[in-house]
Tab-separated table of C-alpha atoms and ligand atoms in Angstrom:
chain	number	residue	atom	x	y	z
U	1296	MET	CA	12.134	8.922	-12.684
U	1297	ARG	CA	12.113	6.081	-10.202
U	1298	MET	CA	9.707	6.118	-7.339
U	1299	SER	CA	9.866	4.424	-4.084
U	1300	PRO	CA	6.722	3.423	-2.269
U	1301	VAL	CA	8.447	4.144	0.990
U	1302	PHE	CA	8.769	7.753	0.172
U	1303	ALA	CA	5.441	8.144	-1.470
U	1304	CYS	CA	3.782	7.092	1.743
U	1305	LEU	CA	5.772	9.327	3.943
U	1306	ALA	CA	4.836	12.206	1.723
U	1307	LEU	CA	1.211	11.444	2.304
U	1308	GLY	CA	1.571	11.739	6.028
U	1309	LEU	CA	3.315	15.032	5.621
U	1310	ALA	CA	0.781	16.348	3.172
U	1311	LEU	CA	-1.837	15.811	5.813
U	1312	ILE	CA	-0.103	18.341	7.951
U	1313	PHE	CA	0.813	20.896	5.362
U	1314	GLY	CA	-2.419	22.075	3.841
U	1315	GLU	CA	-2.108	25.317	1.897
U	1316	GLY	CA	-4.264	27.035	4.471
U	1317	SER	CA	-2.070	26.294	7.412
U	1318	ALA	CA	0.680	28.565	6.138
U	1319	SER	CA	-1.548	31.609	6.566
U	1320	TYR	CA	-1.895	31.322	10.311
U	1321	GLN	CA	1.240	31.839	12.348
U	1322	PRO	CA	0.677	29.853	15.538
U	1323	GLN	CA	-0.751	26.804	13.922
U	1324	SER	CA	1.878	26.678	11.226
U	1325	ALA	CA	4.419	26.715	14.042
U	1326	VAL	CA	2.548	23.835	15.655
U	1327	ALA	CA	2.277	22.107	12.300
U	1328	SER	CA	5.991	22.275	11.797
U	1329	LEU	CA	6.804	21.168	15.353
U	1330	ALA	CA	4.373	18.275	15.069
U	1331	THR	CA	5.773	17.388	11.652
U	1332	ASP	CA	9.357	17.536	12.842
U	1333	PHE	CA	8.519	15.266	15.716
U	1334	GLY	CA	6.567	12.878	13.481
U	1335	VAL	CA	9.444	12.814	11.008
U	1336	LYS	CA	11.961	12.092	13.764
U	1337	VAL	CA	9.908	9.082	14.815
U	1338	PHE	CA	9.541	8.080	11.170
U	1339	GLN	CA	13.338	8.181	10.731
U	1340	GLN	CA	13.721	5.814	13.653
U	1341	VAL	CA	11.052	3.516	12.260
U	1342	VAL	CA	12.697	3.442	8.835
U	1343	ARG	CA	16.090	2.789	10.363
U	1344	ALA	CA	14.697	-0.224	12.156
U	1345	SER	CA	12.907	-1.673	9.151
U	1346	LYS	CA	15.743	-1.766	6.682
U	1347	ASP	CA	14.663	-2.234	3.068
U	1348	ARG	CA	11.067	-2.899	3.999
U	1349	ASN	CA	8.163	-0.808	2.851
U	1350	VAL	CA	6.925	1.473	5.556
U	1351	VAL	CA	3.871	3.648	5.851
U	1352	PHE	CA	3.654	5.923	8.797
U	1353	SER	CA	1.474	8.713	10.103
U	1354	PRO	CA	3.578	11.522	11.622
U	1355	TYR	CA	0.409	13.323	12.619
U	1356	GLY	CA	-0.952	10.330	14.537
U	1357	VAL	CA	2.123	9.874	16.675
U	1358	ALA	CA	2.402	13.601	17.433
U	1359	SER	CA	-1.228	13.651	18.388
U	1360	VAL	CA	-1.146	10.817	20.955
U	1361	LEU	CA	2.095	12.043	22.501
U	1362	ALA	CA	0.680	15.535	22.879
U	1363	MET	CA	-2.139	13.956	24.892
U	1364	LEU	CA	0.305	11.835	26.844
U	1365	GLN	CA	2.201	14.967	27.923
U	1366	LEU	CA	-0.813	16.013	29.920
U	1367	THR	CA	-0.961	12.780	31.913
U	1368	THR	CA	2.697	12.649	32.895
U	1369	GLY	CA	4.902	14.499	35.351
U	1370	GLY	CA	8.548	14.956	36.314
U	1371	GLU	CA	11.274	13.479	34.177
U	1372	THR	CA	8.785	11.421	32.141
U	1373	ARG	CA	7.050	14.571	30.931
U	1374	GLN	CA	10.307	16.395	30.405
U	1375	GLN	CA	11.597	13.663	28.110
U	1376	ILE	CA	8.471	13.898	25.955
U	1377	GLN	CA	8.598	17.698	25.847
U	1378	GLU	CA	12.255	17.633	24.890
U	1379	ALA	CA	11.640	15.200	22.053
U	1380	MET	CA	8.594	17.115	20.807
U	1381	GLN	CA	10.172	20.547	21.341
U	1382	PHE	CA	6.946	21.921	22.739
U	1383	LYS	CA	4.828	21.896	25.858
U	1384	ILE	CA	1.181	21.320	25.160
U	1385	GLU	CA	0.211	23.341	28.224
U	1386	GLU	CA	2.126	26.383	27.089
U	1387	LYS	CA	-0.102	29.316	26.241
U	1388	GLY	CA	-1.447	29.137	22.714
U	1389	MET	CA	-0.201	25.612	21.944
U	1390	ALA	CA	-3.411	23.695	22.438
U	1391	PRO	CA	-5.598	26.241	20.605
U	1392	ALA	CA	-3.142	26.185	17.711
U	1393	PHE	CA	-3.293	22.389	17.678
U	1394	HIS	CA	-7.036	22.610	17.640
U	1395	ARG	CA	-7.141	25.104	14.779
U	1396	LEU	CA	-4.791	22.899	12.806
U	1397	TYR	CA	-7.090	19.993	13.441
U	1398	LYS	CA	-10.126	21.982	12.303
U	1399	GLU	CA	-8.299	23.112	9.220
U	1400	LEU	CA	-7.488	19.540	8.276
U	1401	MET	CA	-11.097	18.571	8.753
U	1402	GLY	CA	-12.536	21.684	7.097
U	1403	PRO	CA	-15.058	21.413	4.264
U	1404	TRP	CA	-12.685	23.401	2.022
U	1405	ASN	CA	-10.617	20.244	1.705
U	1406	LYS	CA	-12.650	18.586	-1.003
U	1407	ASP	CA	-10.649	15.490	-0.351
U	1408	GLU	CA	-11.926	13.792	2.653
U	1409	ILE	CA	-9.781	13.875	5.766
U	1410	SER	CA	-11.003	13.068	9.177
U	1411	THR	CA	-9.036	12.643	12.317
U	1412	ALA	CA	-10.095	12.136	15.896
U	1413	ASP	CA	-8.504	11.634	19.276
U	1414	ALA	CA	-9.907	9.637	22.141
U	1415	ILE	CA	-9.005	8.847	25.703
U	1416	PHE	CA	-10.364	5.740	27.422
U	1417	VAL	CA	-9.937	5.598	31.181
U	1418	GLN	CA	-10.588	2.852	33.711
U	1419	ARG	CA	-13.987	3.688	35.197
U	1420	ASP	CA	-13.206	3.506	38.906
U	1421	LEU	CA	-9.732	4.987	38.762
U	1422	GLU	CA	-9.448	8.085	40.869
U	1423	LEU	CA	-7.992	10.829	38.705
U	1424	VAL	CA	-5.987	13.825	39.787
U	1425	HIS	CA	-8.342	16.679	40.627
U	1426	GLY	CA	-9.046	18.788	37.561
U	1427	PHE	CA	-7.620	16.323	35.054
U	1428	MET	CA	-10.855	15.814	33.143
U	1429	PRO	CA	-11.795	19.496	32.647
U	1430	ASN	CA	-8.194	20.344	31.802
U	1431	PHE	CA	-8.023	17.573	29.253
U	1432	PHE	CA	-11.281	18.717	27.721
U	1433	ARG	CA	-10.147	22.328	27.637
U	1434	LEU	CA	-6.966	21.457	25.757
U	1435	PHE	CA	-8.124	18.683	23.461
U	1436	ARG	CA	-11.915	19.197	23.215
U	1437	THR	CA	-12.313	15.504	23.750
U	1438	THR	CA	-14.276	14.087	26.628
U	1439	VAL	CA	-12.755	11.337	28.686
U	1440	LYS	CA	-14.460	8.033	27.940
U	1441	GLN	CA	-14.815	5.688	30.858
U	1442	VAL	CA	-14.608	1.954	30.339
U	1443	ASP	CA	-14.140	-1.044	32.558
U	1444	PHE	CA	-10.901	-2.758	31.591
U	1445	SER	CA	-11.600	-5.606	33.972
U	1446	GLU	CA	-14.115	-6.722	31.362
U	1447	VAL	CA	-11.186	-7.252	29.048
U	1448	GLU	CA	-12.884	-8.337	25.836
U	1449	ARG	CA	-15.637	-5.774	26.086
U	1450	ALA	CA	-13.134	-2.953	26.680
U	1451	ARG	CA	-11.041	-4.091	23.728
U	1452	PHE	CA	-14.158	-4.157	21.586
U	1453	ILE	CA	-15.098	-0.614	22.623
U	1454	VAL	CA	-11.678	0.801	21.669
U	1455	ASN	CA	-11.442	-1.174	18.423
U	1456	ASP	CA	-14.968	-0.214	17.471
U	1457	TRP	CA	-14.211	3.466	18.008
U	1458	VAL	CA	-11.150	3.141	15.730
U	1459	LYS	CA	-13.150	1.228	13.154
U	1460	ARG	CA	-15.812	3.929	13.022
U	1461	HIS	CA	-13.229	6.691	12.705
U	1462	THR	CA	-11.342	4.951	9.906
U	1463	LYS	CA	-14.506	4.023	7.976
U	1464	GLY	CA	-13.896	0.360	8.627
U	1465	MET	CA	-10.319	0.285	7.320
U	1466	ILE	CA	-8.763	-0.559	10.676
U	1467	SER	CA	-10.997	-2.830	12.646
U	1468	ASP	CA	-8.568	-4.624	14.920
U	1469	LEU	CA	-6.116	-2.079	16.299
U	1470	LEU	CA	-5.727	-3.772	19.656
U	1471	GLY	CA	-5.067	-7.453	19.232
U	1472	GLU	CA	-5.888	-10.108	21.764
U	1473	GLY	CA	-3.872	-9.500	24.920
U	1474	ALA	CA	-3.248	-5.811	24.190
U	1475	VAL	CA	-5.699	-4.907	26.932
U	1476	ASP	CA	-5.850	-6.723	30.240
U	1477	GLN	CA	-6.943	-6.354	33.848
U	1478	LEU	CA	-4.077	-3.958	34.485
U	1479	THR	CA	-4.945	-1.532	31.673
U	1480	ARG	CA	-5.886	1.880	33.029
U	1481	LEU	CA	-5.724	4.243	30.077
U	1482	VAL	CA	-5.708	4.055	26.276
U	1483	LEU	CA	-4.924	7.121	24.157
U	1484	VAL	CA	-5.845	6.818	20.495
U	1485	ASN	CA	-5.712	8.824	17.324
U	1486	ALA	CA	-7.494	7.728	14.172
U	1487	LEU	CA	-7.038	9.243	10.773
U	1488	TYR	CA	-8.872	8.626	7.534
U	1489	PHE	CA	-7.988	10.065	4.181
U	1490	ASN	CA	-9.642	9.628	0.822
U	1491	GLY	CA	-8.234	11.846	-1.899
U	1492	GLN	CA	-8.737	11.838	-5.662
U	1493	TRP	CA	-5.875	12.913	-7.886
U	1494	LYS	CA	-6.412	16.227	-9.588
U	1495	MET	CA	-4.838	14.577	-12.608
U	1496	PRO	CA	-5.807	10.895	-12.539
U	1497	PHE	CA	-3.596	8.325	-14.226
U	1498	PRO	CA	-5.229	6.780	-17.309
U	1499	GLU	CA	-5.905	3.155	-16.417
U	1500	SER	CA	-4.823	2.016	-19.884
U	1501	ASN	CA	-1.303	3.297	-19.157
U	1502	THR	CA	-0.765	0.905	-16.251
U	1503	HIS	CA	1.674	-1.899	-17.093
U	1504	HIS	CA	4.058	-4.179	-15.323
U	1505	ARG	CA	7.529	-2.722	-15.109
U	1506	LEU	CA	10.670	-3.447	-13.157
U	1507	PHE	CA	11.129	-1.821	-9.782
U	1508	HIS	CA	14.738	-1.678	-8.593
U	1509	LYS	CA	14.945	-2.649	-4.973
U	1510	SER	CA	17.575	-1.222	-2.694
U	1511	ASP	CA	19.456	-4.524	-2.517
U	1512	GLY	CA	20.016	-4.348	-6.285
U	1513	SER	CA	17.430	-6.941	-7.265
U	1514	THR	CA	14.392	-6.123	-9.376
U	1515	ILE	CA	10.756	-6.975	-9.122
U	1516	SER	CA	7.981	-6.626	-11.657
U	1517	VAL	CA	5.076	-4.532	-10.376
U	1518	PRO	CA	2.118	-2.704	-11.906
U	1519	MET	CA	3.095	0.880	-12.586
U	1520	MET	CA	0.863	3.771	-13.517
U	1521	ALA	CA	2.057	6.415	-15.963
U	1522	GLN	CA	1.104	9.865	-17.176
U	1523	THR	CA	2.737	12.774	-18.962
U	1524	ASN	CA	1.731	16.138	-17.586
U	1525	LYS	CA	2.843	19.492	-16.274
U	1526	PHE	CA	3.971	18.838	-12.743
U	1527	ASN	CA	5.454	21.012	-10.056
U	1528	TYR	CA	8.964	19.719	-9.959
U	1529	THR	CA	12.349	20.585	-8.468
U	1530	GLU	CA	15.803	19.180	-7.857
U	1531	PHE	CA	17.790	19.439	-4.662
U	1532	THR	CA	21.081	18.184	-3.359
U	1533	THR	CA	21.747	16.610	-0.005
U	1534	PRO	CA	24.450	18.164	2.211
U	1535	ASP	CA	26.836	15.456	0.969
U	1536	GLY	CA	26.152	16.334	-2.639
U	1537	ARG	CA	23.621	13.768	-3.851
U	1538	TYR	CA	21.024	14.990	-6.300
U	1539	TYR	CA	17.401	14.124	-5.829
U	1540	ASP	CA	14.120	14.913	-7.604
U	1541	ILE	CA	10.920	16.072	-5.990
U	1542	LEU	CA	7.570	16.083	-7.693
U	1543	GLU	CA	4.153	17.164	-6.540
U	1544	LEU	CA	0.969	15.215	-7.177
U	1545	PRO	CA	-1.962	17.353	-6.081
U	1546	TYR	CA	-5.326	16.006	-4.978
U	1547	HIS	CA	-8.396	17.492	-6.569
U	1548	GLY	CA	-9.330	19.764	-3.684
U	1549	ASN	CA	-6.015	21.641	-4.154
U	1550	THR	CA	-5.280	21.790	-0.433
U	1551	LEU	CA	-3.420	18.499	-0.281
U	1552	SER	CA	-0.604	17.032	-2.284
U	1553	MET	CA	1.547	14.000	-2.249
U	1554	LEU	CA	5.178	14.995	-2.559
U	1555	ILE	CA	7.396	12.316	-3.983
U	1556	ALA	CA	11.161	12.363	-3.696
U	1557	ALA	CA	13.893	9.961	-4.788
U	1558	PRO	CA	17.666	10.158	-5.260
U	1559	TYR	CA	18.615	10.693	-8.877
U	1560	GLU	CA	21.105	7.838	-8.951
U	1561	LYS	CA	19.903	4.303	-8.310
U	1562	GLU	CA	22.885	3.476	-6.102
U	1563	VAL	CA	22.164	6.201	-3.586
U	1564	PRO	CA	20.197	4.730	-0.717
U	1565	LEU	CA	16.955	6.337	0.340
U	1566	SER	CA	18.444	6.915	3.767
U	1567	ALA	CA	20.388	9.794	2.195
U	1568	LEU	CA	17.021	11.540	2.131
U	1569	THR	CA	15.226	10.171	5.156
U	1570	SER	CA	18.100	11.172	7.408
U	1571	ILE	CA	17.966	14.871	6.464
U	1572	LEU	CA	14.210	15.259	6.406
U	1573	ASP	CA	12.402	17.864	8.468
U	1574	ALA	CA	9.489	20.288	8.161
U	1575	GLU	CA	11.725	23.132	7.007
U	1576	LEU	CA	13.213	21.087	4.173
U	1577	ILE	CA	9.784	20.082	2.949
U	1578	SER	CA	8.605	23.671	2.769
U	1579	GLN	CA	11.767	24.522	0.847
U	1580	TRP	CA	10.909	21.783	-1.643
U	1581	LYS	CA	7.480	23.265	-2.136
U	1582	GLY	CA	8.846	26.811	-2.366
U	1583	ASN	CA	11.344	25.988	-5.099
U	1584	MET	CA	9.039	24.153	-7.485
U	1585	THR	CA	8.503	25.063	-11.091
U	1586	ARG	CA	6.009	23.688	-13.596
U	1587	LEU	CA	7.643	21.301	-16.003
U	1588	THR	CA	6.394	18.648	-18.359
U	1589	ARG	CA	7.402	15.185	-17.181
U	1590	LEU	CA	6.509	11.573	-17.728
U	1591	LEU	CA	5.774	10.180	-14.306
U	1592	VAL	CA	5.811	6.442	-13.690
U	1593	LEU	CA	4.668	5.423	-10.248
U	1594	PRO	CA	3.899	2.015	-8.734
U	1595	LYS	CA	0.323	1.294	-7.891
U	1596	PHE	CA	0.391	-0.154	-4.451
U	1597	SER	CA	-1.431	-1.055	-1.353
U	1598	LEU	CA	0.290	-1.592	1.910
U	1599	GLU	CA	-0.512	-2.369	5.464
U	1600	THR	CA	1.948	-1.986	8.302
U	1601	GLU	CA	1.901	-2.347	12.004
U	1602	ILE	CA	4.652	-0.603	13.888
U	1603	ASP	CA	5.770	-1.054	17.443
U	1604	LEU	CA	6.666	2.482	18.468
U	1605	ARG	CA	8.487	1.596	21.646
U	1606	ARG	CA	12.033	1.403	20.243
U	1607	PRO	CA	11.686	4.466	18.020
U	1608	LEU	CA	10.368	6.546	20.920
U	1609	GLU	CA	13.021	5.250	23.291
U	1610	ASN	CA	15.702	6.093	20.760
U	1611	LEU	CA	14.445	9.674	20.862
U	1612	GLY	CA	15.011	9.838	24.605
U	1613	MET	CA	11.512	8.946	25.827
U	1614	THR	CA	12.549	6.031	27.977
U	1615	ASP	CA	11.015	6.627	31.398
U	1616	MET	CA	7.420	6.251	30.291
U	1617	PHE	CA	8.055	2.618	29.351
U	1618	ARG	CA	9.765	1.720	32.621
U	1619	PRO	CA	7.422	0.507	35.329
U	1620	SER	CA	9.829	1.660	38.021
U	1621	GLN	CA	10.416	5.138	36.568
U	1622	ALA	CA	7.316	6.265	34.724
U	1623	ASP	CA	5.608	9.261	36.287
U	1624	PHE	CA	1.891	9.614	35.638
U	1625	SER	CA	1.302	11.926	38.563
U	1626	SER	CA	-0.690	14.422	36.485
U	1627	PHE	CA	-3.230	11.719	35.707
U	1628	SER	CA	-3.675	9.546	38.784
U	1629	ASP	CA	-1.666	8.976	41.917
U	1630	GLN	CA	-3.603	5.888	42.908
U	1631	GLU	CA	-1.277	3.415	41.291
U	1632	PHE	CA	2.062	3.207	39.565
U	1633	LEU	CA	1.441	3.433	35.842
U	1634	TYR	CA	3.585	3.025	32.734
U	1635	VAL	CA	3.179	2.774	28.958
U	1636	SER	CA	2.876	-0.928	28.258
U	1637	GLN	CA	2.318	-0.576	24.511
U	1638	ALA	CA	2.789	2.003	21.788
U	1639	LEU	CA	1.665	1.034	18.337
U	1640	GLN	CA	0.509	2.311	14.997
U	1641	LYS	CA	-1.394	0.552	12.238
U	1642	VAL	CA	-1.570	2.027	8.775
U	1643	LYS	CA	-3.303	0.959	5.590
U	1644	ILE	CA	-2.863	2.714	2.297
U	1645	GLU	CA	-3.974	2.160	-1.250
U	1646	VAL	CA	-2.589	4.235	-4.106
U	1647	ASN	CA	-4.051	3.706	-7.553
U	1648	GLU	CA	-4.971	5.493	-10.770
U	1649	SER	CA	-7.763	7.493	-9.208
U	1650	GLY	CA	-6.230	8.516	-5.903
U	1651	THR	CA	-5.278	7.533	-2.417
U	1652	LEU	CA	-7.198	5.855	0.323
U	1653	ALA	CA	-5.440	5.675	3.663
U	1654	SER	CA	-6.083	5.191	7.331
U	1655	SER	CA	-3.947	5.086	10.370
U	1656	SER	CA	-4.492	4.568	14.015
U	1657	THR	CA	-1.999	5.174	16.780
U	1658	ALA	CA	-2.437	4.009	20.358
U	1659	LEU	CA	-0.681	4.213	23.683
U	1660	VAL	CA	-1.772	1.731	26.326
U	1661	VAL	CA	-1.032	2.689	29.921
U	1662	SER	CA	-1.129	-0.034	32.559
U	1663	ALA	CA	-0.727	-0.390	36.273
U	1664	ARG	CA	2.425	-2.161	37.167
U	1665	MET	CA	2.053	-5.417	38.973
U	1666	ALA	CA	3.155	-6.004	42.552
U	1667	PRO	CA	6.287	-3.880	42.647
U	1668	GLU	CA	8.557	-6.546	44.012
U	1669	GLU	CA	8.005	-10.201	44.528
U	1670	ILE	CA	8.379	-11.581	47.986
U	1671	ILE	CA	8.586	-15.315	47.772
U	1672	MET	CA	8.829	-17.160	51.050
U	1673	ASP	CA	10.909	-19.997	49.798
U	1674	ARG	CA	13.240	-19.957	52.809
U	1675	PRO	CA	12.561	-20.425	56.512
U	1676	PHE	CA	10.296	-17.803	58.007
U	1677	LEU	CA	8.476	-16.848	61.143
U	1678	PHE	CA	4.836	-16.032	61.434
U	1679	VAL	CA	2.633	-14.613	64.111
U	1680	VAL	CA	-1.091	-14.089	64.062
U	1681	ARG	CA	-1.879	-10.919	65.878
U	1682	HIS	CA	-5.236	-9.585	66.935
U	1683	ASN	CA	-4.792	-5.990	65.850
U	1684	PRO	CA	-7.506	-4.128	67.756
U	1685	THR	CA	-6.203	-5.213	71.158
U	1686	GLY	CA	-2.873	-3.557	70.478
U	1687	GLU	CA	-4.263	-0.174	69.472
U	1688	ARG	CA	-4.053	2.840	71.681
U	1689	GLY	CA	-7.408	4.547	72.044
U	1690	PRO	CA	-7.381	8.338	72.127
U	1691	GLU	CA	-9.387	8.437	75.350
U	1692	ARG	CA	-6.846	6.463	77.391
U	1693	PRO	CA	-5.070	8.162	80.284
U	1694	ARG	CA	-1.609	9.337	79.316
U	1695	HIS	CA	0.307	7.232	81.817
U	1696	SER	CA	-1.476	3.955	81.358
U	1697	ARG	CA	0.672	1.219	79.987
U	1698	ARG	CA	0.272	0.597	76.338
U	1699	PRO	CA	-1.804	-2.560	75.956
U	1700	LEU	CA	-0.052	-5.477	74.429
U	1701	PRO	CA	-1.441	-6.992	71.295
U	1702	ILE	CA	-2.766	-10.494	71.634
U	1703	LEU	CA	-1.023	-13.017	69.477
U	1704	LEU	CA	-3.309	-15.802	68.530
U	1705	ASP	CA	-0.679	-18.030	67.067
U	1706	SER	CA	2.916	-18.096	66.097
U	1707	GLY	CA	5.284	-20.505	64.502
U	1708	THR	CA	8.250	-21.044	62.305
U	1709	ILE	CA	8.297	-22.796	59.009
U	1710	GLN	CA	11.724	-24.291	58.559
U	1711	ALA	CA	11.517	-27.045	56.068
U	1712	GLY	CA	8.546	-26.208	53.905
U	1713	VAL	CA	5.250	-27.947	54.366
U	1714	ASP	CA	4.102	-30.114	51.568
U	1715	ALA	CA	0.605	-30.995	52.603
U	1716	PRO	CA	-1.934	-29.077	54.590
U	1717	THR	CA	-1.567	-30.193	58.183
U	1718	SER	CA	-4.502	-30.606	60.426
U	1719	PRO	CA	-4.442	-28.445	63.525
U	1720	LYS	CA	-2.196	-30.041	66.099
U	1721	ARG	CA	-3.447	-30.588	69.561
U	1722	THR	CA	-0.874	-29.626	72.079
U	1723	PRO	CA	-1.529	-30.981	75.556
U	1724	GLY	CA	-3.446	-28.557	77.726
U	1725	SER	CA	-4.447	-26.417	74.822
U	1726	GLU	CA	-8.037	-25.815	73.863
U	1727	SER	CA	-6.922	-24.702	70.472
U	1728	ARG	CA	-9.093	-26.322	67.885
U	1729	LEU	CA	-10.180	-24.213	65.015
U	1730	CYS	CA	-8.056	-21.156	65.499
U	1731	SER	CA	-4.849	-22.872	64.737
U	1732	PRO	CA	-3.511	-21.829	61.404
U	1733	SER	CA	-3.094	-24.514	58.886
U	1734	THR	CA	-0.240	-24.114	56.510
U	1735	SER	CA	0.132	-25.360	53.039
U	1736	TRP	CA	3.051	-25.805	50.742
U	1737	ARG	CA	5.622	-22.986	50.768
U	1738	GLY	CA	4.238	-21.481	53.884
U	1739	VAL	CA	1.083	-19.917	52.515
U	1740	LEU	CA	-0.914	-19.353	55.632
U	1741	PHE	CA	-4.581	-20.119	55.956
U	1742	LEU	CA	-6.112	-18.909	59.122
U	1743	GLN	CA	-9.249	-20.819	59.784
U	1744	THR	CA	-12.169	-18.700	60.691
U	1745	GLY	CA	-15.139	-19.327	62.867
U	1746	CYS	CA	-13.361	-20.329	66.043
U	1747	SER	CA	-15.757	-20.790	68.875
U	1748	SER	CA	-13.482	-19.978	71.741
U	1749	VAL	CA	-10.266	-18.051	72.047
U	1750	PRO	CA	-7.555	-20.602	72.569
U	1751	GLN	CA	-4.354	-20.254	74.517
U	1752	PHE	CA	-2.450	-17.166	73.668
U	1753	GLN	CA	0.877	-15.651	74.371
U	1754	LEU	CA	1.618	-12.093	75.247
U	1755	SER	CA	4.514	-10.596	73.448
U	1756	HIS	CA	6.793	-7.771	74.517
O	1435	LIG	C1	2.086	24.016	-8.319
O	1435	LIG	O1	2.349	24.846	-7.191
O	1435	LIG	C2	1.523	25.998	-7.139
O	1435	LIG	C3	2.007	26.844	-5.979
O	1435	LIG	O2	2.002	26.134	-4.780
O	1435	LIG	C4	0.070	25.583	-6.983
O	1435	LIG	O3	-0.780	26.700	-6.954
O	1435	LIG	C5	-0.314	24.688	-8.153
O	1435	LIG	O4	-1.640	24.187	-7.942
O	1435	LIG	C6	0.638	23.513	-8.282
O	1435	LIG	N1	0.319	22.777	-9.470
O	1435	LIG	C7	0.461	21.454	-9.580
O	1435	LIG	C8	0.051	20.861	-10.866
O	1435	LIG	O5	0.881	20.735	-8.662
O	1436	LIG	C1	14.858	27.077	-2.292
O	1436	LIG	O1	15.915	26.227	-1.854
O	1436	LIG	C2	16.978	26.861	-1.219
O	1436	LIG	C3	18.002	25.821	-0.864
O	1436	LIG	O2	18.309	25.030	-1.947
O	1436	LIG	C4	16.539	27.629	-0.018
O	1436	LIG	O3	17.606	28.349	0.545
O	1436	LIG	C5	15.406	28.565	-0.380
O	1436	LIG	O4	14.891	29.149	0.791
O	1436	LIG	C6	14.306	27.813	-1.091
O	1436	LIG	N1	13.272	28.716	-1.478
O	1436	LIG	C7	12.088	28.715	-0.891
O	1436	LIG	C8	11.108	29.711	-1.401
O	1436	LIG	O5	11.786	27.939	0.002
O	1437	LIG	C1	-8.770	2.978	-6.451
O	1437	LIG	O1	-9.056	2.570	-5.117
O	1437	LIG	C2	-10.326	2.997	-4.651
O	1437	LIG	C3	-10.419	2.578	-3.206
O	1437	LIG	O2	-10.179	1.215	-3.033
O	1437	LIG	C4	-11.420	2.408	-5.496
O	1437	LIG	O3	-12.671	2.841	-5.037
O	1437	LIG	C5	-11.204	2.824	-6.928
O	1437	LIG	O4	-12.165	2.217	-7.745
O	1437	LIG	C6	-9.820	2.433	-7.405
O	1437	LIG	N1	-9.593	2.984	-8.720
O	1437	LIG	C7	-9.070	2.261	-9.684
O	1437	LIG	C8	-8.918	2.977	-10.991
O	1437	LIG	O5	-8.724	1.085	-9.554
């Protein structure tokens, strides 16, 4: 039986959702399958984009950060996420089910070690929508962490350090230089760590170099582990009639397994499987297995991938959140226009004779958009300097009194650009000295302060 690392890794991510226990509880198994379906849909997009390359991916991580993102968004932006995920996190029972699922994954009955955590980092002085923090806590049991993103390097360190601690050091540099900047307002992160020992370890003496057949037809020699044992095994066919094998490799705690699947014929591309995958199909695999003696040969591998999730998420219809002019974060803060500036996932995995060690971290970075439109005065323009208080109508003024006219301290036109700061011009009869504006190149106006006397002024109508 040939094995593909691509599939082995996917199976790991899925196994993390489908513990044996989760089938016993209705609501959370519904959540598990919705979250898995969503994660798998993103995975399919990722695989499609990384043709013939090895991919490791955490479906749970991406479902987790997008569930949190739902709560921060509004309008069409939120609707697009809910449509892609097929659930609304605020719907009754959803968040508790998510939480139970999370506790089940983390439970001590999983002798294999899994830990996963979510975090939300918010710009300290950003005014949030009333009730956001308690609501977030109620749904996700995670307190909002406040950081100061204007101290860019320190903020990046805080987020990366949190990820490092929650992946036992496996992922120490989630956000690279430049991922966080002065405009960052919110970072949503999920971290996942998994360390599982095979229930039936591969004897180290059986590991030898063998040929692995790549999808382009070429071969490569890689170390492959081997063991003969009684495995849970089944065969299925794809809707277009291709046979494929599925085999289960349980971890020693018995609640987690890696499911491995590959088309029976070498010529059939793996996409025949990845394109039909969903939570339902995976539970059918598990339900149809029988114990059979097989010789299993599986590559020993370690892999590290970094995935930009933007395209995959956009391809699933979640486009508005990435568009500065369309994103709606009105459930989070209405102080500024915000959008998702980055969506990424880093995964590391090592599969060897004794088991699997894996970590993933998924992050969404939400930033304020810069000045919405540029206004560049690179053509002739007029300017006036107006003393605002003199033009204001006081509430105590009699109703019929004439509205006072604002005093204009200076006015001018810039027609041809100004290439050097000009010193204030003395016009005959004018006392204007320091209050004259000086202009510099491209009409940027510097009004000099500290004028001792009010110079000539004009009244405007
Ligand atoms: C095979 O599947 C059954 C039912 O899910 C499970 O109890 C058993 O532990 C599995 N055995 C192996 C070797 O995977
Ligand atoms: C076994 O697979 C078939 C499809 O091949 C499916 O209809 C059936 O529900 C599966 N059995 C279980 C227990 O999942
Ligand atoms: C497998 O990998 C783990 C984690 O790196 C390591 O602790 C263990 O010794 C390795 N086992 C073998 C047999 O190489």
